[in-house]
């Protein structure tokens, strides 16, 4: 035996080992690929042998080849073989290879489950360790689900070496299998206090990663971390904890106060490192804890300055990084270090320059924008390397365009900067410049004349820009130039010349899409020239220009680009026709110009998304019933409440045959043709645009033409800078004069006040009263940031409430024997159902399918939630409208009852006491809080209808025994909660208040008052407004989707109480009716069969509510089942009220 | 989270790559090339942080690197890691441990040591998260594992060891002892982390 082994290894001696392979590759530099393919053949041979050592050697070599970029997935099975070797030496090689090349798509990975499980429970700690390390790299959802429980056990292994690895790998498991988070969390929390520092650090690491994505769920751990922070000496742990606090403090302002002391201690201990890593936290805590602590921030900034001035580049970089974090919260204190930052722009290190650029972005103000941009322009000229120059270019544009061009006082200057930027060679960002040009020209009306003249100049010099079409980046600006010249051709002074420039043969070398724009816009130009000439009575010239077009256009007709060709040939025909008319001396200009009448409005990019869904429109409803699956056809709808509904159900519609369909289609077409409203003529945006006051009344200042406009190739922005400076100077002088006058008048009474007066940003009035047209939004759109969230974020799934006690159903799947009776599968049914379904055997096989199903279900759920949100949004708009209408009606001092959209019961009775016009009128929406079963959030919208300024608003509610408003700690029950904003006239804003309740089975009304100060020209007065908050039962319900099997089980369970109502005189359609119930009462439809539907919802305290809605001829009956009889009867009453208004 | 650890030489040839996110082999090579391209054109005395790798991660990510002798050690991390911390990790745990001295040999001649480095990394970083920063602990674990490996080889391993000794005989100056604990490379101006 021993001899055989020795012999085997003697054979092995002559196999190539890894060293030989690498040496070989080095020696075959010329034909490396050939040599490697030879080696791979050898490896394949070796893998076929039985000797595990040979196999391991082969896998070893493969791992090296993988690093060089060769695909080794074909050997996945052999890798698994090596992984399952009994010797640690080979096992290690196997797991390493697996960790380098396995991934979710590797199909054989399923085979590893048992092997890994065996290794995890191996008595040798290094076997376990190596398995954990390997698994951390290739864990899949399946593996995570199957092994979660084993890893959980390892978390309390006796050896810290295993414990820390097990803790760390849990993060990966959570990511792949989010359901495991809740069951595993208590143990993870335990590990925070593990005696071994390594385990502790691993636990902190995992929780920090988790909390970074969803901080609010980890707020309750704050005290524990606080303790850790003060006791731990491990720097890694400290940094992680401080980062974690950085994420938590914005959510819980009180934390900030507490953190100040330990953090200052830490700063003393590890000055730089901690300061750098945690500055953000320190700052947040400082600013939220003691608002007037700006001195310490100044100190921080001072210290950072020392860092940035340090010769060590790393410190410089980190200093700048930290500075940018301060900038976000305290821009003022950083702005004083502008000199330093600008100096950093000259640094030889690109990373540092980029950081400095980032900082500049936040530092600009109206005052220094021009100066900063001027400096940047110098850098653009100096910069070598296109990437950095491109970066500079984007930054210049970013800086100038930030927050809606807030800092630009002189748009002429900006346009000239943009024009200067077009001279950059080889930039990739031509389209950026073009987009800016278009944006400015469209949105800043006053600048159009100037912009057009500049663009005409660009077109004239197009050959400079487009001389080399390879660097296609910059010729994008011609796109903008052509469009602006065409669209605003009325501002063009020498349109003829521009038109000729656009018709040059050179143009045909430009990219297709630019040519297309050229062609389109030369017609616009042509039209305006035509009109000019005709009005002047200069028929000759008009015909000349037509002739020119006819001569030059054919070059575009021959273009290879489809778009260009199509447009050009269309237009050529049009112009030929015009020529015919011209010969007959028919005036055509008016008609030609009518082609391009009207003005374009800028539309916000999100506008489409924000169009509210009109009431009664269900986007998810089928227009035609979908073809049903043959399987489900046989299934009979489950009877839930009574059997009688079976009788109600009508026979299915007979299948329509082809002919019938065709006939109907014809009929529909006919109908559409006859229906004048089918293609809804859009209520032209221009009209509305002109209706808005202000736009037309803006004084358009004549542009000072003392500046030479047509000096191609000369930088001009400098002149604007000078002009601007002069202007500002003048303005200042004027102001000073005024001030002096005032002073004289005041005779030193207000000496102090005047001496405090320094030149602030507000003093610089923009040169032009430039009206920046805001982008258009749909009528009822509500600003919200929610839609920016990425629905595919993998971390979203981990947003799980961790404080709720564990339910029985939430257990990690444990591997059992196949014939075990009740298989616990991880796919716990839809949340409301606590009972486990008993489907033996089959289930395990179906595991995979189930997983897929679950994915789908989740998607559905998501959809539902989104929908719900949308509904809420739209309803808010409705509410506003509603209110406005009502407002007009109830001008007389009557009690104005405002109906709430959400449930008709939620009624605001706003009682006026005096001046109605002054009231901010609250409308509100009550929402259950998912996190807490005894809290609801009330969102109140305040709208100031008056012409005065409202401030110091305070909302107070008279608490009842059951319902209390959540007030900040330390305030008494009689204190109001200040509303965190002020309301200028005509503005509305939303504030949220949290209420705690004990019982939710009854609807309640709370009385409250809103006190505020009205400030107008005559002075300020204190006003009060009484209102009532109505908490309906429906507002405690949370729309929860439920599936029919779970629903059926729930009903069968027998611990639900039953009650029913019947409402007569219902005329609306059933679809509509269901939508109404879903919408107003937060239900979701479980199943619908003809005119019966089952619905489900859940209260914030976990009551299940099931409904069966049946529609008769003229009536609707609703049978309800609920775990609480009172809640049910109240809900049904509310529903009755809703339905009776239908 | 650490997204990837890359070690490559002055010519951009990979000496070790460890990705904690799945990328296809081609993408991995592209990432290595791009990283090399970014890192190699930087001067010696500029900072060790770099933004702007496009392939791996995007704006949230940073490259933290050290250049030692002919090798670049690059960590690609996201914003949850502290820059100085990672730099310290490279410095203290990878270089000062004595590997710097023989890394050149490890990665060019003494190849199975690639696995050695992999093993060290495995003890240091797991699944993209820092597992252990205490050097002594890491060394203890590695030693124990090597011992285990040696004991497993036993009789059967002897001939293979002999052959590899012969094969390597003519090579100059192979470092005999890889755990040279007392060699420490001075890094100017970097404040010590501990």
Tab-separated table of C-alpha atoms in Angstrom, chain A residues 39-179:
chain	number	residue	atom	x	y	z
A	39	UNK	CA	-0.962	23.111	-20.734
A	40	UNK	CA	-4.737	23.106	-20.536
A	41	UNK	CA	-4.776	19.883	-22.540
A	42	UNK	CA	-2.350	18.375	-20.059
A	43	UNK	CA	-4.456	19.585	-17.188
A	44	UNK	CA	-7.489	17.929	-18.726
A	45	UNK	CA	-5.569	14.688	-18.822
A	46	UNK	CA	-4.523	15.069	-15.214
A	47	UNK	CA	-8.075	15.759	-14.124
A	48	UNK	CA	-9.157	12.437	-15.559
A	49	UNK	CA	-6.889	10.516	-13.208
A	50	UNK	CA	-8.068	9.037	-9.964
A	51	UNK	CA	-5.249	10.315	-7.819
A	52	UNK	CA	-6.603	13.244	-5.863
A	53	UNK	CA	-3.144	14.758	-5.509
A	54	UNK	CA	-2.802	14.942	-9.281
A	55	UNK	CA	-6.205	16.518	-9.516
A	56	UNK	CA	-5.354	19.042	-6.852
A	57	UNK	CA	-2.184	19.934	-8.701
A	58	UNK	CA	-4.207	20.459	-11.870
A	59	UNK	CA	-6.767	22.605	-10.107
A	60	UNK	CA	-3.923	24.576	-8.618
A	61	UNK	CA	-2.629	25.354	-12.072
A	62	UNK	CA	-6.103	26.201	-13.275
A	63	UNK	CA	-6.482	28.752	-10.529
A	64	UNK	CA	-3.363	30.450	-11.763
A	65	UNK	CA	-4.657	30.426	-15.327
A	66	UNK	CA	-7.942	31.862	-14.157
A	67	UNK	CA	-6.055	34.822	-12.758
A	68	UNK	CA	-4.523	35.343	-16.162
A	69	UNK	CA	-7.991	35.588	-17.610
A	70	UNK	CA	-8.734	32.083	-18.842
A	71	UNK	CA	-12.186	30.703	-18.310
A	72	UNK	CA	-12.010	27.567	-16.201
A	73	UNK	CA	-15.694	27.046	-15.541
A	74	UNK	CA	-15.529	23.765	-17.472
A	75	UNK	CA	-13.562	22.296	-14.598
A	76	UNK	CA	-16.147	23.222	-11.977
A	77	UNK	CA	-16.986	19.613	-11.267
A	78	UNK	CA	-13.357	18.691	-10.747
A	79	UNK	CA	-12.996	21.592	-8.386
A	80	UNK	CA	-15.842	20.189	-6.338
A	81	UNK	CA	-14.070	16.844	-6.303
A	82	UNK	CA	-10.965	18.459	-4.892
A	83	UNK	CA	-13.050	20.402	-2.388
A	84	UNK	CA	-14.424	17.144	-1.052
A	85	UNK	CA	-10.995	15.603	-0.549
A	86	UNK	CA	-10.408	14.524	2.997
A	87	UNK	CA	-7.007	16.173	3.332
A	88	UNK	CA	-6.889	19.785	4.327
A	89	UNK	CA	-4.126	20.485	1.792
A	90	UNK	CA	-6.358	19.613	-1.130
A	91	UNK	CA	-9.502	20.955	0.407
A	92	UNK	CA	-7.859	24.310	0.693
A	93	UNK	CA	-6.846	24.283	-2.954
A	94	UNK	CA	-10.335	23.249	-3.957
A	95	UNK	CA	-12.072	25.946	-1.960
A	96	UNK	CA	-9.677	28.588	-3.213
A	97	UNK	CA	-10.356	27.617	-6.803
A	98	UNK	CA	-14.080	27.619	-6.096
A	99	UNK	CA	-13.950	31.036	-4.497
A	100	UNK	CA	-12.156	32.400	-7.529
A	101	UNK	CA	-14.442	31.049	-10.199
A	102	UNK	CA	-17.807	29.949	-8.830
A	103	UNK	CA	-20.757	32.266	-9.077
A	104	UNK	CA	-24.523	32.158	-9.055
A	105	UNK	CA	-24.638	30.924	-12.604
A	106	UNK	CA	-22.457	27.894	-11.941
A	107	UNK	CA	-24.877	25.002	-12.243
A	108	UNK	CA	-22.930	22.398	-10.294
A	109	UNK	CA	-22.896	24.646	-7.251
A	110	UNK	CA	-26.004	22.863	-5.988
A	111	UNK	CA	-23.877	19.776	-5.524
A	112	UNK	CA	-21.717	21.490	-2.962
A	113	UNK	CA	-24.431	21.990	-0.381
A	114	UNK	CA	-23.904	18.754	1.469
A	115	UNK	CA	-20.139	18.895	1.212
A	116	UNK	CA	-20.089	22.363	2.688
A	117	UNK	CA	-22.462	21.326	5.428
A	118	UNK	CA	-20.149	18.448	6.269
A	119	UNK	CA	-17.127	20.700	6.344
A	120	UNK	CA	-18.924	23.238	8.490
A	121	UNK	CA	-19.506	20.631	11.136
A	122	UNK	CA	-16.021	19.138	10.820
A	123	UNK	CA	-14.102	18.689	14.047
A	124	UNK	CA	-11.091	20.356	12.472
A	125	UNK	CA	-11.530	24.089	12.857
A	126	UNK	CA	-9.491	24.810	9.733
A	127	UNK	CA	-11.762	22.687	7.573
A	128	UNK	CA	-14.640	24.767	8.828
A	129	UNK	CA	-12.678	27.962	8.386
A	130	UNK	CA	-11.712	27.225	4.837
A	131	UNK	CA	-15.285	26.270	3.971
A	132	UNK	CA	-16.608	29.515	5.429
A	133	UNK	CA	-14.039	31.583	3.568
A	134	UNK	CA	-14.851	29.857	0.328
A	135	UNK	CA	-18.576	30.109	0.858
A	136	UNK	CA	-18.316	33.843	1.494
A	137	UNK	CA	-17.239	34.264	-2.105
A	138	UNK	CA	-19.773	32.129	-3.889
A	139	UNK	CA	-22.848	31.983	-1.686
A	140	UNK	CA	-26.061	31.804	-3.691
A	141	UNK	CA	-29.653	32.253	-2.512
A	142	UNK	CA	-30.096	28.495	-2.458
A	143	UNK	CA	-26.937	27.870	-0.477
A	144	UNK	CA	-27.791	30.709	1.870
A	145	UNK	CA	-31.210	29.265	2.562
A	146	UNK	CA	-29.976	25.754	3.063
A	147	UNK	CA	-26.980	26.611	5.166
A	148	UNK	CA	-28.268	29.564	7.172
A	149	UNK	CA	-29.137	27.413	10.114
A	150	UNK	CA	-25.758	25.647	10.157
A	151	UNK	CA	-23.957	28.964	10.079
A	152	UNK	CA	-26.196	30.240	12.845
A	153	UNK	CA	-25.056	27.383	15.042
A	154	UNK	CA	-21.444	28.150	14.234
A	155	UNK	CA	-21.933	31.653	15.551
A	156	UNK	CA	-21.786	30.188	19.008
A	157	UNK	CA	-18.934	27.781	18.299
A	158	UNK	CA	-16.393	27.350	21.067
A	159	UNK	CA	-13.476	28.599	18.980
A	160	UNK	CA	-13.397	32.338	18.350
A	161	UNK	CA	-11.676	31.666	15.031
A	162	UNK	CA	-14.833	30.001	13.746
A	163	UNK	CA	-17.163	32.388	15.521
A	164	UNK	CA	-15.774	35.468	13.847
A	165	UNK	CA	-15.895	33.899	10.415
A	166	UNK	CA	-19.439	32.702	10.957
A	167	UNK	CA	-20.542	36.137	12.108
A	168	UNK	CA	-18.993	37.825	9.128
A	169	UNK	CA	-20.444	35.455	6.596
A	170	UNK	CA	-23.923	36.121	7.951
A	171	UNK	CA	-23.901	39.421	6.096
A	172	UNK	CA	-23.551	37.593	2.816
A	173	UNK	CA	-26.299	35.217	3.847
A	174	UNK	CA	-28.601	38.121	4.696
A	175	UNK	CA	-27.989	39.645	1.308
A	176	UNK	CA	-28.883	36.477	-0.513
A	177	UNK	CA	-31.633	35.319	1.782
A	178	UNK	CA	-33.198	38.319	3.548
A	179	UNK	CA	-35.705	36.191	5.440
